[in-house]
Amino acid sequence: METRLDPWGAVHVEDYTKLFEEFGISSFDDILPYLAEPHRYMRRRIIFGHRNYNAVLAAMRSGRPFAVMSGFMPTGKAHFGHMMVMNEIIWHQQQGGDAFAAVADMEAHSVRGISWKRCRELGIEEYILSLIALGFQPKENSHIYFQSENLDVRDLAFELGIEANFSEVSAIYGFSGETCISHMESVMVQSADILHPQLAKYGGPKPVVIPVGADQDPHIKLTRDLARRMRRFLVERRGGYISVRGKAAGQELMKAAESALLGTGLGEVKRYEEHIDLTDLRLREGQSIDDAQQEIEELIISLETEHGEYGFIPPASTYHRFMTGLTGGKMSSSKPESYIALTEDPKEAAGKILRAITGGRQSLAEQKKLGGEPERCSIYEFLLFHLSEDDRELLELELECRSGRRMCGTCKKDVAERIERFLHDHQQAREAARERLPEFGIRL
């Protein structure tokens, strides 16, 4: 059966490998060997796929600017599933990236009918405090904001709307004649969230990664398309030469591009009415044609921005697995019994763990004989995703489970104790974060 990714629906993906073929998502396994100290989500294949993360990796390794951006729709309690995105933002910030975290109040207001006041309360109390408590830092290039208060985002959303049309967004999101206009506008706002780290105010065009669950891929694909449509040139490799294709660039820009290409000395420059070709390439020592294309791309982006254009680079993305809910299926904000909130009473959370569905067998005898199935166990996932940094410990626990030497009761008790300790410490850190809100420009 075909998988449908719906940003506003309940999606549970049974076979993530299908997403590589059905949606063109690339395996993160290709990236992993090039990361010196990958996050545990990467090591453990919780982050399983990406789009164009190579550009972010290249910037990260060379010390060039890059950014990370993601957001949270304030409709309810922040839980351990949301914490995955928070941790991914923080990790990229620690690698030197500019960091952007949005509270998607315009989306929550238009799609879920949450009042503006409630959006603000939830945004601060559930998401922002936990993000700071987990380690988000108030550096020069870090930004926490509400969509409704960010004029850069709102103005860019208006501009992006010129490049999108109703039939397109309806096909992507399943909009009908009953869908309110504000819901449709919120789509453009989310695309603006993703692209605005590349505005001149924030340092100009750069690789930007968006860490999300696979259900958010429609937003990523649309925004990548919009980024290309906002460009005035398309740099393509055609056989043994490089072609710079003008897209309503105008004669002034075409002339400037021709002059800039002549200055590279990379080959013979031939200008036509709507494109400029670089032929008879003269590559520098150690330079490949891919390197030359990247050099030309960066040159053209710089040229576009100098002439008042955006020069957007299509955003990259990473995709993480969904956490299994305590009652089975996806952990979802709309099902309180399926998750543990980051603000939940630690003892009550421990009790939820003790009552949760596991990957164990029907009886003790069957468990000892057949072993458990940790890949189907919400309790094991809490260790895998959040509560154990030690890969060797996890391997030993998995082997004990599969062999039938470890019983579900033992595992539940262990994880319940860890959850209780984690939440106690995290909630203390949240109170300390409350005092730091002004450092992030957040007013109560």
XYZ file of C-alpha atoms in Angstrom:
444
model
C 0.000 0.000 0.000
C 1.299 3.457 -0.892
C 2.507 5.537 2.068
C 0.946 8.986 2.380
C 2.824 11.608 4.356
C 0.468 14.087 6.000
C 1.881 16.961 8.105
C -1.374 17.306 10.056
C -2.439 13.674 10.290
C -1.403 10.638 12.308
C 1.284 8.820 10.351
C 2.921 5.586 11.428
C 5.542 4.320 8.994
C 6.031 0.560 9.140
C 8.906 0.308 6.662
C 11.137 3.380 6.472
C 13.161 1.953 3.590
C 10.120 2.415 1.325
C 10.530 6.167 1.738
C 13.820 5.986 -0.169
C 12.028 4.720 -3.270
C 8.611 6.360 -2.923
C 9.746 9.866 -1.952
C 13.373 10.103 -3.063
C 14.747 10.391 0.463
C 18.432 9.349 0.666
C 19.795 6.944 3.275
C 21.727 8.603 6.107
C 24.105 5.625 6.082
C 25.964 7.384 3.244
C 26.635 10.381 5.529
C 27.526 8.584 8.750
C 31.180 7.667 7.959
C 32.054 11.351 7.439
C 30.834 12.550 10.851
C 33.595 12.567 13.472
C 31.259 12.534 16.478
C 27.724 11.784 15.283
C 24.769 12.277 17.590
C 23.391 9.044 19.078
C 20.331 9.398 16.834
C 22.688 9.159 13.882
C 24.788 6.303 15.288
C 21.693 4.276 16.108
C 19.939 4.861 12.757
C 17.119 6.751 14.457
C 17.933 9.439 11.892
C 17.521 7.215 8.860
C 17.320 9.557 5.871
C 18.109 12.982 4.464
C 17.796 15.358 1.552
C 21.013 17.102 0.534
C 22.661 16.880 3.971
C 25.960 16.633 2.052
C 25.953 20.424 1.687
C 25.551 20.895 5.445
C 28.261 18.320 6.139
C 30.674 20.057 3.745
C 30.057 23.415 5.450
C 30.403 21.859 8.890
C 33.736 20.219 8.036
C 35.204 23.296 6.361
C 34.061 25.799 8.982
C 31.803 27.652 6.544
C 28.414 29.067 7.651
C 25.426 26.759 7.919
C 22.225 26.747 9.953
C 19.681 24.464 11.560
C 15.994 25.347 11.738
C 12.887 23.593 13.007
C 9.692 24.448 14.811
C 6.974 23.332 17.173
C 3.221 23.764 16.818
C 1.887 24.744 20.270
C -1.225 22.599 20.493
C -0.519 20.593 23.647
C 2.115 19.058 25.875
C 5.715 18.725 24.678
C 6.777 15.100 25.031
C 9.772 12.858 24.400
C 8.964 12.750 20.684
C 9.305 16.544 20.473
C 12.526 16.331 22.463
C 14.152 14.557 19.526
C 13.863 17.700 17.398
C 15.095 19.863 20.274
C 18.174 17.680 20.684
C 18.894 17.782 16.946
C 18.714 21.599 16.898
C 21.056 21.779 19.887
C 23.543 19.296 18.393
C 23.824 21.306 15.173
C 24.247 24.491 17.203
C 27.110 22.776 19.045
C 28.707 21.935 15.680
C 28.865 25.653 14.890
C 25.578 26.212 13.096
C 23.286 29.209 13.386
C 20.213 27.910 15.221
C 16.576 28.867 14.619
C 13.615 27.515 16.613
C 10.093 28.618 15.717
C 6.912 28.445 17.733
C 4.374 27.868 14.957
C 1.566 29.890 16.510
C 0.140 31.020 13.159
C -0.174 27.379 12.116
C -1.719 26.357 15.460
C -4.185 29.262 15.337
C -5.303 28.623 11.740
C -5.217 24.815 11.658
C -6.185 23.869 15.221
C -8.088 26.964 16.334
C -5.824 27.587 19.345
C -6.197 31.140 20.691
C -3.230 33.495 20.402
C -2.975 33.706 24.186
C -2.958 29.932 24.555
C -0.387 29.598 21.726
C 1.945 31.881 23.644
C 1.432 30.078 26.943
C 2.050 26.662 25.407
C 4.942 27.930 23.310
C 6.836 29.205 26.333
C 5.788 26.734 29.023
C 5.940 23.541 26.981
C 8.540 24.103 24.278
C 10.852 27.058 24.844
C 11.654 26.264 28.482
C 12.462 22.650 27.651
C 14.576 23.653 24.646
C 16.688 25.945 26.823
C 16.846 23.387 29.653
C 18.212 20.795 27.220
C 21.103 23.049 26.233
C 20.069 25.600 23.585
C 22.427 28.545 23.986
C 21.777 32.292 23.539
C 24.614 32.836 21.095
C 24.821 35.690 18.602
C 23.420 33.507 15.834
C 20.669 31.718 17.770
C 17.010 32.650 17.468
C 13.813 31.563 19.215
C 10.710 33.265 17.875
C 6.937 33.159 17.410
C 5.805 33.185 13.780
C 3.252 35.928 14.441
C 5.952 38.249 15.827
C 8.597 37.692 13.154
C 8.101 40.264 10.398
C 10.960 38.812 8.346
C 9.093 35.503 8.161
C 5.723 37.092 7.450
C 7.099 39.325 4.680
C 8.960 36.424 3.088
C 5.813 34.260 3.236
C 4.038 36.901 1.143
C 6.823 36.837 -1.455
C 6.865 33.031 -1.558
C 3.111 33.026 -2.127
C 3.722 34.620 -5.519
C 5.576 31.490 -6.601
C 2.943 28.992 -5.367
C -0.611 28.416 -6.566
C -3.796 26.934 -5.154
C -3.860 23.811 -7.318
C -0.293 22.954 -6.316
C -0.728 23.265 -2.562
C -4.095 21.519 -2.777
C -2.486 18.547 -4.499
C 0.286 18.388 -1.887
C -1.812 18.851 1.254
C -5.241 17.662 0.159
C -6.857 21.087 0.571
C -10.487 21.315 -0.497
C -13.009 24.060 -1.059
C -13.745 23.905 2.671
C -10.143 24.678 3.713
C -9.797 28.161 5.184
C -7.462 30.635 3.515
C -5.436 31.106 6.717
C -4.628 27.388 6.761
C -3.239 27.727 3.237
C -1.311 30.848 4.230
C 0.262 28.947 7.123
C 1.947 26.697 4.564
C 3.749 29.695 3.080
C 4.698 30.846 6.585
C 6.316 27.473 7.269
C 8.276 27.690 4.023
C 9.356 31.179 5.073
C 10.457 29.765 8.449
C 12.707 27.350 6.599
C 14.178 29.856 4.144
C 14.500 33.005 6.255
C 17.861 31.948 7.864
C 19.285 32.704 4.388
C 18.124 36.327 4.333
C 20.835 38.994 4.239
C 19.951 39.982 7.826
C 21.088 36.527 8.977
C 24.237 36.297 6.871
C 22.828 35.492 3.452
C 22.516 32.197 1.551
C 23.946 29.150 3.319
C 23.119 25.456 3.707
C 20.263 25.008 6.200
C 19.134 21.660 7.632
C 15.599 21.016 8.875
C 15.351 18.043 11.290
C 11.862 16.539 11.047
C 9.838 13.361 11.101
C 9.016 11.841 7.723
C 5.441 13.181 7.904
C 6.815 16.702 7.377
C 8.453 15.871 4.048
C 5.699 17.587 1.987
C 6.767 20.904 3.577
C 10.401 20.203 2.733
C 9.733 19.295 -0.887
C 7.535 22.333 -1.486
C 10.067 24.668 0.141
C 12.930 23.226 -1.914
C 10.881 23.912 -5.051
C 10.057 27.436 -3.902
C 13.737 28.124 -3.194
C 14.570 27.193 -6.792
C 11.736 29.306 -8.175
C 13.002 32.361 -6.281
C 16.355 32.067 -8.044
C 17.206 34.002 -11.186
C 19.716 31.480 -12.506
C 19.980 27.706 -12.628
C 23.497 26.249 -12.784
C 23.517 22.896 -14.592
C 26.129 20.415 -15.680
C 25.490 19.314 -19.241
C 27.841 16.661 -20.481
C 31.351 18.109 -20.393
C 30.339 21.736 -19.848
C 28.510 23.926 -17.312
C 25.461 25.961 -18.289
C 24.074 28.950 -16.392
C 20.407 29.197 -17.349
C 18.686 32.542 -16.924
C 15.173 32.474 -15.409
C 13.714 35.940 -16.014
C 17.120 37.258 -15.029
C 16.989 40.350 -17.224
C 19.728 41.744 -19.419
C 21.581 43.516 -16.601
C 21.945 40.310 -14.590
C 22.848 38.269 -17.686
C 25.607 40.739 -18.532
C 26.889 40.680 -14.939
C 26.886 36.873 -14.951
C 28.830 36.791 -18.213
C 31.443 39.155 -16.792
C 31.723 37.129 -13.572
C 32.189 33.864 -15.488
C 34.878 35.407 -17.663
C 36.722 36.349 -14.494
C 36.935 32.745 -13.276
C 39.236 31.600 -16.061
C 37.564 28.191 -15.892
C 36.855 27.934 -19.604
C 35.436 29.569 -22.695
C 32.342 31.672 -22.000
C 29.582 31.634 -24.631
C 26.571 33.853 -24.030
C 23.196 33.154 -25.616
C 19.859 34.911 -25.196
C 18.744 32.988 -22.088
C 21.793 31.049 -20.984
C 25.561 31.236 -20.707
C 27.721 28.172 -21.302
C 31.164 27.513 -19.887
C 32.875 25.147 -22.336
C 36.416 23.824 -22.888
C 36.805 23.673 -19.132
C 40.222 24.486 -17.680
C 40.019 22.831 -14.282
C 42.570 23.769 -11.670
C 44.906 21.182 -10.172
C 42.901 18.718 -8.077
C 39.585 20.300 -9.127
C 36.806 18.082 -10.478
C 33.978 19.202 -12.713
C 31.672 18.877 -9.684
C 33.978 21.246 -7.773
C 33.883 23.682 -10.698
C 30.078 23.537 -10.804
C 29.929 24.275 -7.073
C 32.303 27.222 -7.516
C 30.100 28.601 -10.290
C 26.969 28.044 -8.174
C 28.445 30.026 -5.278
C 29.564 32.769 -7.665
C 26.088 33.073 -9.181
C 24.386 33.093 -5.762
C 26.674 35.922 -4.683
C 25.862 37.772 -7.904
C 22.122 37.397 -7.345
C 22.269 38.734 -3.792
C 24.427 41.677 -4.879
C 21.610 42.596 -7.268
C 18.930 42.466 -4.585
C 17.737 38.905 -5.187
C 17.459 36.126 -2.594
C 19.850 33.508 -4.007
C 18.298 30.772 -1.857
C 19.966 27.375 -1.562
C 17.330 24.578 -1.410
C 17.170 23.498 2.251
C 18.505 20.164 3.451
C 16.586 17.895 5.805
C 17.082 14.927 8.084
C 14.364 12.413 8.927
C 14.047 10.563 12.205
C 11.951 7.580 13.152
C 8.816 8.114 15.199
C 8.835 6.926 18.782
C 6.376 4.150 19.523
C 3.616 5.233 21.872
C 3.219 3.592 25.261
C -0.067 2.132 24.035
C 1.339 1.085 20.639
C 1.363 3.064 17.383
C 2.916 6.539 17.063
C 3.506 8.694 20.115
C 0.970 11.479 19.572
C 0.102 14.739 21.346
C -3.585 13.987 20.797
C -3.329 10.785 22.891
C -2.046 11.634 26.392
C -1.885 7.972 27.344
C 0.594 7.333 24.506
C 3.314 9.724 25.672
C 5.226 11.075 28.631
C 5.275 14.871 28.740
C 8.433 16.736 29.667
C 6.407 18.534 32.359
C 4.761 15.374 33.717
C 4.990 14.456 37.381
C 8.051 12.134 37.559
C 6.290 9.518 39.694
C 3.222 9.478 37.441
C 5.511 9.091 34.434
C 7.216 6.126 36.085
C 3.785 4.580 36.615
C 2.988 4.982 32.905
C 6.171 3.075 32.071
C 5.165 0.218 34.383
C 1.801 -0.041 32.566
C 3.166 0.309 29.012
C 2.969 -2.203 26.173
C 6.291 -3.971 25.603
C 7.825 -6.217 22.982
C 7.529 -9.195 25.308
C 5.696 -12.472 24.797
C 2.322 -13.516 26.145
C 3.729 -15.486 29.080
C 6.890 -15.750 31.155
C 7.563 -19.241 29.810
C 7.195 -18.049 26.212
C 9.510 -15.093 26.909
C 12.218 -17.411 28.249
C 11.802 -19.758 25.294
C 11.425 -17.316 22.383
C 12.952 -14.129 23.774
C 11.533 -10.627 23.447
C 11.252 -8.318 20.422
C 12.971 -5.036 21.366
C 12.289 -3.555 17.923
C 8.573 -3.582 18.861
C 9.031 -2.346 22.431
C 8.213 1.200 23.554
C 10.210 0.631 26.765
C 13.391 -0.311 24.907
C 12.890 2.728 22.654
C 13.123 5.076 25.642
C 16.613 3.668 26.219
C 17.506 3.699 22.535
C 16.302 7.261 21.894
C 16.917 9.064 25.169
C 17.933 7.312 28.355
C 21.205 5.545 27.517
C 24.247 7.175 25.941
C 26.206 3.900 26.129
C 25.935 1.862 22.911
C 27.503 -1.184 24.564
C 24.903 -1.157 27.322
C 22.133 -1.095 24.730
C 23.673 -3.991 22.815
C 23.893 -6.076 25.971
C 20.281 -5.280 26.906
C 19.083 -6.174 23.409
C 20.937 -9.512 23.464
C 19.551 -10.341 26.911
C 16.043 -9.507 25.731
C 16.244 -11.567 22.537
C 17.755 -14.519 24.341
C 14.986 -14.591 26.945
C 17.336 -13.845 29.830
C 15.810 -10.428 30.532
C 12.187 -10.111 31.545
C 9.910 -7.153 30.745
C 9.308 -6.401 34.421
C 13.023 -5.883 35.003
C 13.266 -3.564 32.002
C 10.187 -1.571 32.997
C 11.499 -1.018 36.511
C 14.889 0.130 35.185
C 13.366 2.541 32.644
C 10.809 3.848 35.158
C 13.645 4.780 37.523
C 15.586 6.470 34.711
C 12.506 8.396 33.544
C 11.843 9.609 37.060
C 15.441 10.831 37.488
C 15.519 12.454 34.058
C 12.262 14.360 34.553
C 13.278 15.509 38.033
C 16.540 16.932 36.683
C 14.948 18.334 33.517
C 12.203 20.122 35.404
C 14.750 21.724 37.714
C 16.637 22.879 34.606
C 13.388 24.288 33.213
C 12.943 26.499 36.266
C 16.478 27.791 35.835
C 15.685 28.392 32.144
C 12.707 30.550 33.107
C 15.091 33.098 34.609
C 17.079 33.118 31.363
C 14.206 33.852 28.979
C 15.235 37.511 28.511
C 18.600 36.303 27.160
C 16.642 34.810 24.233
C 14.446 37.854 23.735
C 11.384 36.120 25.212
C 9.075 38.196 27.393
C 6.528 36.595 29.707
